[in-house]
mmCIF file of C-alpha atoms and ligand atoms in Angstrom:
data_model
loop_
_atom_site.group_PDB
_atom_site.id
_atom_site.type_symbol
_atom_site.label_atom_id
_atom_site.label_comp_id
_atom_site.label_asym_id
_atom_site.label_seq_id
_atom_site.Cartn_x
_atom_site.Cartn_y
_atom_site.Cartn_z
ATOM 1 C CA UNK A 24 0.000 0.000 0.000
ATOM 2 C CA UNK A 25 1.635 3.226 -1.177
ATOM 3 C CA UNK A 26 0.950 6.274 0.957
ATOM 4 C CA UNK A 27 1.690 9.934 0.227
ATOM 5 C CA UNK A 28 1.602 12.610 2.929
ATOM 6 C CA UNK A 29 1.441 16.130 1.541
ATOM 7 C CA UNK A 30 3.116 18.442 4.056
ATOM 8 C CA UNK A 31 1.424 21.537 2.732
ATOM 9 C CA UNK A 32 2.612 25.115 3.291
ATOM 10 C CA UNK A 33 -0.281 27.081 4.793
ATOM 11 C CA UNK A 34 0.780 30.642 3.975
ATOM 12 C CA UNK A 35 -1.889 33.208 4.957
ATOM 13 C CA UNK A 36 -0.833 35.363 1.982
ATOM 14 C CA UNK A 37 -2.137 32.698 -0.394
ATOM 15 C CA UNK A 38 -5.894 33.128 -1.024
ATOM 16 C CA UNK A 39 -7.943 30.050 -0.010
ATOM 17 C CA UNK A 40 -9.163 29.446 -3.573
ATOM 18 C CA UNK A 41 -5.588 29.476 -4.894
ATOM 19 C CA UNK A 42 -4.479 27.088 -2.151
ATOM 20 C CA UNK A 43 -7.366 24.748 -2.931
ATOM 21 C CA UNK A 44 -6.441 24.667 -6.629
ATOM 22 C CA UNK A 45 -2.746 24.154 -5.865
ATOM 23 C CA UNK A 46 -3.530 21.401 -3.348
ATOM 24 C CA UNK A 47 -5.820 19.648 -5.834
ATOM 25 C CA UNK A 48 -2.931 19.592 -8.325
ATOM 26 C CA UNK A 49 -0.602 18.154 -5.673
ATOM 27 C CA UNK A 50 -3.165 15.405 -4.985
ATOM 28 C CA UNK A 51 -3.547 14.658 -8.712
ATOM 29 C CA UNK A 52 0.227 14.213 -8.973
ATOM 30 C CA UNK A 53 -0.040 11.364 -6.411
ATOM 31 C CA UNK A 54 -2.075 9.158 -8.771
ATOM 32 C CA UNK A 55 0.169 6.150 -8.038
ATOM 33 C CA UNK A 56 -0.699 6.210 -4.315
ATOM 34 C CA UNK A 57 -3.281 4.055 -2.542
ATOM 35 C CA UNK A 58 -3.850 6.719 0.087
ATOM 36 C CA UNK A 59 -3.033 10.440 0.068
ATOM 37 C CA UNK A 60 -3.130 12.516 3.264
ATOM 38 C CA UNK A 61 -3.364 16.289 3.817
ATOM 39 C CA UNK A 62 -2.881 18.301 7.058
ATOM 40 C CA UNK A 63 -5.395 19.701 9.547
ATOM 41 C CA UNK A 64 -7.356 22.856 8.661
ATOM 42 C CA UNK A 65 -5.144 23.651 5.683
ATOM 43 C CA UNK A 66 -7.780 25.858 3.959
ATOM 44 C CA UNK A 67 -7.704 28.349 6.895
ATOM 45 C CA UNK A 68 -4.701 27.512 9.078
ATOM 46 C CA UNK A 69 -5.148 25.614 12.359
ATOM 47 C CA UNK A 70 -4.242 28.691 14.448
ATOM 48 C CA UNK A 71 -5.868 31.386 12.302
ATOM 49 C CA UNK A 72 -8.839 31.692 14.653
ATOM 50 C CA UNK A 73 -10.263 34.972 13.270
ATOM 51 C CA UNK A 74 -10.811 33.213 9.915
ATOM 52 C CA UNK A 75 -12.756 30.258 11.289
ATOM 53 C CA UNK A 76 -16.226 31.773 11.236
ATOM 54 C CA UNK A 77 -15.946 33.516 7.862
ATOM 55 C CA UNK A 78 -14.398 30.490 6.126
ATOM 56 C CA UNK A 79 -16.560 27.749 7.662
ATOM 57 C CA UNK A 80 -18.015 25.416 5.053
ATOM 58 C CA UNK A 81 -20.160 22.380 4.441
ATOM 59 C CA UNK A 82 -18.162 19.126 4.601
ATOM 60 C CA UNK A 83 -20.296 17.689 1.798
ATOM 61 C CA UNK A 84 -20.750 20.613 -0.588
ATOM 62 C CA UNK A 85 -18.300 23.340 0.431
ATOM 63 C CA UNK A 86 -15.475 24.549 -1.812
ATOM 64 C CA UNK A 87 -12.879 22.295 -0.166
ATOM 65 C CA UNK A 88 -15.101 19.221 -0.454
ATOM 66 C CA UNK A 89 -15.785 19.981 -4.120
ATOM 67 C CA UNK A 90 -12.113 20.515 -4.976
ATOM 68 C CA UNK A 91 -10.933 17.451 -3.044
ATOM 69 C CA UNK A 92 -13.676 15.190 -4.393
ATOM 70 C CA UNK A 93 -12.635 16.120 -7.937
ATOM 71 C CA UNK A 94 -8.938 15.647 -7.155
ATOM 72 C CA UNK A 95 -9.523 12.195 -5.608
ATOM 73 C CA UNK A 96 -11.602 11.158 -8.626
ATOM 74 C CA UNK A 97 -9.130 12.514 -11.188
ATOM 75 C CA UNK A 98 -6.206 10.797 -9.456
ATOM 76 C CA UNK A 99 -8.206 7.636 -8.676
ATOM 77 C CA UNK A 100 -6.964 7.636 -5.081
ATOM 78 C CA UNK A 101 -8.307 7.366 -1.572
ATOM 79 C CA UNK A 102 -7.838 10.829 -0.106
ATOM 80 C CA UNK A 103 -7.823 11.867 3.536
ATOM 81 C CA UNK A 104 -8.275 15.551 2.726
ATOM 82 C CA UNK A 105 -7.230 16.812 6.169
ATOM 83 C CA UNK A 106 -9.844 18.900 7.931
ATOM 84 C CA UNK A 107 -11.990 21.974 7.363
ATOM 85 C CA UNK A 108 -13.926 24.311 9.620
ATOM 86 C CA UNK A 109 -17.375 22.777 9.349
ATOM 87 C CA UNK A 110 -20.489 24.900 9.743
ATOM 88 C CA UNK A 111 -23.105 22.537 11.189
ATOM 89 C CA UNK A 112 -26.833 22.851 10.541
ATOM 90 C CA UNK A 113 -27.359 24.648 13.871
ATOM 91 C CA UNK A 114 -24.581 27.157 13.067
ATOM 92 C CA UNK A 115 -21.970 25.557 15.340
ATOM 93 C CA UNK A 116 -18.405 24.971 14.141
ATOM 94 C CA UNK A 117 -16.473 21.690 14.118
ATOM 95 C CA UNK A 118 -12.950 20.727 13.058
ATOM 96 C CA UNK A 119 -14.012 18.066 10.568
ATOM 97 C CA UNK A 120 -11.875 15.656 8.579
ATOM 98 C CA UNK A 121 -12.991 14.492 5.136
ATOM 99 C CA UNK A 122 -12.157 11.158 3.489
ATOM 100 C CA UNK A 123 -12.909 10.573 -0.202
ATOM 101 C CA UNK A 124 -12.924 7.298 -2.112
ATOM 102 C CA UNK A 125 -11.392 7.075 -5.617
ATOM 103 C CA UNK A 126 -14.755 7.789 -7.277
ATOM 104 C CA UNK A 127 -14.860 11.146 -5.487
ATOM 105 C CA UNK A 128 -17.565 10.124 -3.000
ATOM 106 C CA UNK A 129 -17.319 11.424 0.560
ATOM 107 C CA UNK A 130 -16.640 8.122 2.351
ATOM 108 C CA UNK A 131 -16.360 9.480 5.910
ATOM 109 C CA UNK A 132 -16.191 12.566 8.074
ATOM 110 C CA UNK A 133 -14.671 12.818 11.544
ATOM 111 C CA UNK A 134 -15.304 15.684 13.953
ATOM 112 C CA UNK A 135 -12.210 16.256 16.113
ATOM 113 C CA UNK A 136 -12.958 15.079 19.638
ATOM 114 C CA UNK A 137 -10.205 16.840 21.632
ATOM 115 C CA UNK A 138 -10.200 20.579 20.927
ATOM 116 C CA UNK A 139 -6.928 22.435 21.405
ATOM 117 C CA UNK A 140 -6.454 25.759 23.176
ATOM 118 C CA UNK A 141 -7.568 25.245 26.793
ATOM 119 C CA UNK A 142 -9.649 28.399 27.359
ATOM 120 C CA UNK A 143 -9.146 30.005 23.945
ATOM 121 C CA UNK A 144 -9.006 29.327 20.199
ATOM 122 C CA UNK A 145 -10.431 26.085 18.904
ATOM 123 C CA UNK A 146 -11.473 25.033 22.427
ATOM 124 C CA UNK A 147 -13.969 27.886 22.688
ATOM 125 C CA UNK A 148 -14.778 28.550 19.018
ATOM 126 C CA UNK A 149 -15.620 24.968 18.083
ATOM 127 C CA UNK A 150 -17.846 22.177 19.281
ATOM 128 C CA UNK A 151 -16.313 18.813 20.201
ATOM 129 C CA UNK A 152 -16.981 15.702 18.159
ATOM 130 C CA UNK A 153 -18.200 12.681 20.096
ATOM 131 C CA UNK A 154 -17.718 9.700 17.768
ATOM 132 C CA UNK A 155 -14.471 7.886 16.947
ATOM 133 C CA UNK A 156 -14.478 7.029 13.231
ATOM 134 C CA UNK A 157 -12.949 4.198 11.229
ATOM 135 C CA UNK A 158 -12.911 3.843 7.443
ATOM 136 C CA UNK A 159 -12.878 0.584 5.475
ATOM 137 C CA UNK A 160 -10.124 1.293 2.942
ATOM 138 C CA UNK A 161 -9.725 -1.811 0.711
ATOM 139 C CA UNK A 162 -6.260 -2.501 2.192
ATOM 140 C CA UNK A 163 -6.711 -1.572 5.860
ATOM 141 C CA UNK A 164 -9.143 -0.255 8.429
ATOM 142 C CA UNK A 165 -8.180 3.383 8.963
ATOM 143 C CA UNK A 166 -8.599 4.999 12.386
ATOM 144 C CA UNK A 167 -9.084 8.759 12.197
ATOM 145 C CA UNK A 168 -7.626 11.248 14.671
ATOM 146 C CA UNK A 169 -6.723 14.921 14.406
ATOM 147 C CA UNK A 170 -3.659 16.701 15.829
ATOM 148 C CA UNK A 171 -4.259 17.237 19.596
ATOM 149 C CA UNK A 172 -6.090 13.847 19.675
ATOM 150 C CA UNK A 173 -2.583 12.357 19.453
ATOM 151 C CA UNK A 174 -2.113 13.176 23.159
ATOM 152 C CA UNK A 175 -5.060 10.980 24.209
ATOM 153 C CA UNK A 176 -4.104 7.286 24.013
ATOM 154 C CA UNK A 177 -7.526 6.109 25.217
ATOM 155 C CA UNK A 178 -9.045 7.349 21.975
ATOM 156 C CA UNK A 179 -6.631 5.204 19.955
ATOM 157 C CA UNK A 180 -7.596 2.165 22.022
ATOM 158 C CA UNK A 181 -11.218 2.746 20.983
ATOM 159 C CA UNK A 182 -10.074 2.855 17.354
ATOM 160 C CA UNK A 183 -8.149 -0.411 17.823
ATOM 161 C CA UNK A 184 -11.264 -1.978 19.339
ATOM 162 C CA UNK A 185 -13.144 -0.855 16.219
ATOM 163 C CA UNK A 186 -10.616 -2.722 14.060
ATOM 164 C CA UNK A 187 -8.148 0.008 13.088
ATOM 165 C CA UNK A 188 -4.635 -1.012 12.079
ATOM 166 C CA UNK A 189 -3.554 2.245 10.470
ATOM 167 C CA UNK A 190 -4.083 5.629 12.133
ATOM 168 C CA UNK A 191 -4.275 8.730 9.962
ATOM 169 C CA UNK A 192 -3.473 11.930 11.847
ATOM 170 C CA UNK A 193 -3.633 15.267 10.026
ATOM 171 C CA UNK A 194 -2.185 18.098 12.124
ATOM 172 C CA UNK A 195 -1.237 21.736 12.422
ATOM 173 C CA UNK A 196 1.262 21.046 15.212
ATOM 174 C CA UNK A 197 3.499 23.951 16.290
ATOM 175 C CA UNK A 198 7.285 23.777 15.917
ATOM 176 C CA UNK A 199 7.586 24.703 19.604
ATOM 177 C CA UNK A 200 6.413 21.176 20.507
ATOM 178 C CA UNK A 201 7.907 19.268 17.583
ATOM 179 C CA UNK A 202 9.629 16.818 19.949
ATOM 180 C CA UNK A 203 6.230 15.856 21.415
ATOM 181 C CA UNK A 204 4.838 15.311 17.920
ATOM 182 C CA UNK A 205 7.545 12.858 16.890
ATOM 183 C CA UNK A 206 7.481 11.036 20.223
ATOM 184 C CA UNK A 207 3.686 10.707 20.412
ATOM 185 C CA UNK A 208 3.411 9.462 16.822
ATOM 186 C CA UNK A 209 5.821 6.648 17.636
ATOM 187 C CA UNK A 210 4.178 5.969 21.005
ATOM 188 C CA UNK A 211 0.723 5.554 19.437
ATOM 189 C CA UNK A 212 2.233 3.146 16.882
ATOM 190 C CA UNK A 213 4.131 1.043 19.458
ATOM 191 C CA UNK A 214 1.397 0.778 22.095
ATOM 192 C CA UNK A 215 -1.295 -0.084 19.547
ATOM 193 C CA UNK A 216 0.912 -2.117 17.198
ATOM 194 C CA UNK A 217 -0.444 -0.112 14.309
ATOM 195 C CA UNK A 218 0.782 2.144 11.511
ATOM 196 C CA UNK A 219 0.689 5.896 12.109
ATOM 197 C CA UNK A 220 0.555 8.316 9.179
ATOM 198 C CA UNK A 221 0.998 11.747 10.756
ATOM 199 C CA UNK A 222 0.799 14.655 8.323
ATOM 200 C CA UNK A 223 1.551 18.159 9.624
ATOM 201 C CA UNK A 224 1.362 21.461 7.787
ATOM 202 C CA UNK A 225 4.436 23.448 6.741
ATOM 203 C CA UNK A 226 5.362 27.109 7.004
ATOM 204 C CA UNK A 227 3.942 29.686 9.441
ATOM 205 C CA UNK A 228 0.424 30.984 9.894
ATOM 206 C CA UNK A 229 -1.003 33.290 12.590
ATOM 207 C CA UNK A 230 2.625 33.697 13.757
ATOM 208 C CA UNK A 231 2.778 29.990 14.673
ATOM 209 C CA UNK A 232 5.671 28.206 12.920
ATOM 210 C CA UNK A 233 4.599 24.668 12.089
ATOM 211 C CA UNK A 234 6.510 21.537 13.085
ATOM 212 C CA UNK A 235 6.372 19.828 9.692
ATOM 213 C CA UNK A 236 8.253 16.568 10.364
ATOM 214 C CA UNK A 237 5.426 14.484 8.958
ATOM 215 C CA UNK A 238 6.098 10.862 9.666
ATOM 216 C CA UNK A 239 5.131 7.287 8.799
ATOM 217 C CA UNK A 240 5.689 4.814 11.646
ATOM 218 C CA UNK A 241 5.224 1.041 11.409
ATOM 219 C CA UNK A 242 3.585 -1.238 14.045
ATOM 220 C CA UNK A 243 7.013 -2.012 15.560
ATOM 221 C CA UNK A 244 7.694 1.688 16.076
ATOM 222 C CA UNK A 245 10.201 1.977 13.240
ATOM 223 C CA UNK A 246 10.108 5.230 11.300
ATOM 224 C CA UNK A 247 9.617 4.366 7.621
ATOM 225 C CA UNK A 248 9.748 7.955 6.352
ATOM 226 C CA UNK A 249 10.059 11.334 8.043
ATOM 227 C CA UNK A 250 10.212 14.879 6.728
ATOM 228 C CA UNK A 251 13.454 16.459 7.965
ATOM 229 C CA UNK A 252 11.983 19.938 8.424
ATOM 230 C CA UNK A 253 8.894 22.121 8.042
ATOM 231 C CA UNK A 254 9.225 22.848 4.328
ATOM 232 C CA UNK A 255 6.468 21.911 1.919
ATOM 233 C CA UNK A 256 7.172 18.435 0.576
ATOM 234 C CA UNK A 257 5.523 15.118 -0.249
ATOM 235 C CA UNK A 258 6.524 12.185 1.937
ATOM 236 C CA UNK A 259 5.999 8.729 0.464
ATOM 237 C CA UNK A 260 6.236 5.238 1.948
ATOM 238 C CA UNK A 261 5.089 1.691 1.287
ATOM 239 C CA UNK A 262 3.231 0.102 4.184
ATOM 240 C CA UNK A 263 2.137 -3.525 4.543
ATOM 241 C CA UNK A 264 -1.189 -3.753 6.408
ATOM 242 C CA UNK A 265 -0.593 -7.490 7.000
ATOM 243 C CA UNK A 266 2.318 -6.452 9.219
ATOM 244 C CA UNK A 267 -0.174 -5.298 11.864
ATOM 245 C CA UNK A 268 -1.487 -8.841 12.432
ATOM 246 C CA UNK A 269 2.038 -10.266 12.318
ATOM 247 C CA UNK A 270 3.328 -7.903 15.011
ATOM 248 C CA UNK A 271 0.240 -8.406 17.173
ATOM 249 C CA UNK A 272 0.722 -12.183 16.938
ATOM 250 C CA UNK A 273 4.477 -12.224 17.456
ATOM 251 C CA UNK A 274 4.338 -9.863 20.467
ATOM 252 C CA UNK A 275 0.747 -10.111 21.755
ATOM 253 C CA UNK A 276 0.835 -7.249 24.274
ATOM 254 C CA UNK A 277 -2.624 -6.063 23.273
ATOM 255 C CA UNK A 278 -4.039 -9.363 24.548
ATOM 256 C CA UNK A 279 -2.774 -8.484 28.040
ATOM 257 C CA UNK A 280 -4.941 -5.394 28.320
ATOM 258 C CA UNK A 281 -6.781 -5.317 31.612
ATOM 259 C CA UNK A 282 -8.648 -2.016 31.228
HETATM 260 N N1 LIG B 29 -4.091 22.003 16.335
HETATM 261 C C1 LIG B 29 -3.795 21.301 17.404
HETATM 262 O O1 LIG B 29 -4.537 20.415 17.811
HETATM 263 C C2 LIG B 29 -2.525 21.665 18.120
HETATM 264 C C3 LIG B 29 -2.108 20.665 19.168
HETATM 265 C C4 LIG B 29 -0.890 21.110 19.894
HETATM 266 O O2 LIG B 29 -0.367 22.180 19.663
HETATM 267 C C5 LIG B 29 -0.326 20.237 20.930
HETATM 268 O O3 LIG B 29 -0.927 19.205 21.264
HETATM 269 O O4 LIG B 29 0.754 20.557 21.446
#
């Protein structure tokens, strides 16, 4: 299974429509992949709070969904299109991830459960999702998580219980805590004996330099590919979903769970 993580530069000087078109082209170029992944909130910037309300959109029919559906279809790939600011029917906002199948259909959405910011930003501007989400990709069951979720191992256990063997984690993780990002991505892989595809944004928005350092970790905790910096780049790797069962059988720590 070939995976491509697009570590996208989220430069506030680039108009959202231009970034959508550029991102769609980057997705189309990954036509040989089985799964393409984009970062968290790349249409607005994960820390660009003043833009959230004005740029909120429908996850099914908004401009990002339309552009990403077309890109997935044109490339013939499964696309985890990162997340958008979702405007819900009652007017509330969610940080919502979108997954498209190769025919361009919206296969799944996931509303971020753990909102970042403590008493400001996303934590006060957005509603919290309540449902862990898995996706039946033809090669693996994907478990969806978003950025700050990475700090909450109990959520990943729920995804394992739902059958996930490959976690997809779009993020807008700050450079200030880059060491946490790399460590937690490996920790979630090791403790759950699962792949982690962690795709962060590049560049700086709202004065928050991004960590970049997108990473693909295997179920043994080995790093298969890692971006060396926070520049825009495409990270590719080949993962073997059958490796999840092999590792879980060879070293059956998950069977010793008590809680
Ligand atoms: N967008 C986020 O969820 C940021 C998370 C973060 O900065 C952290 O966990 O540290």
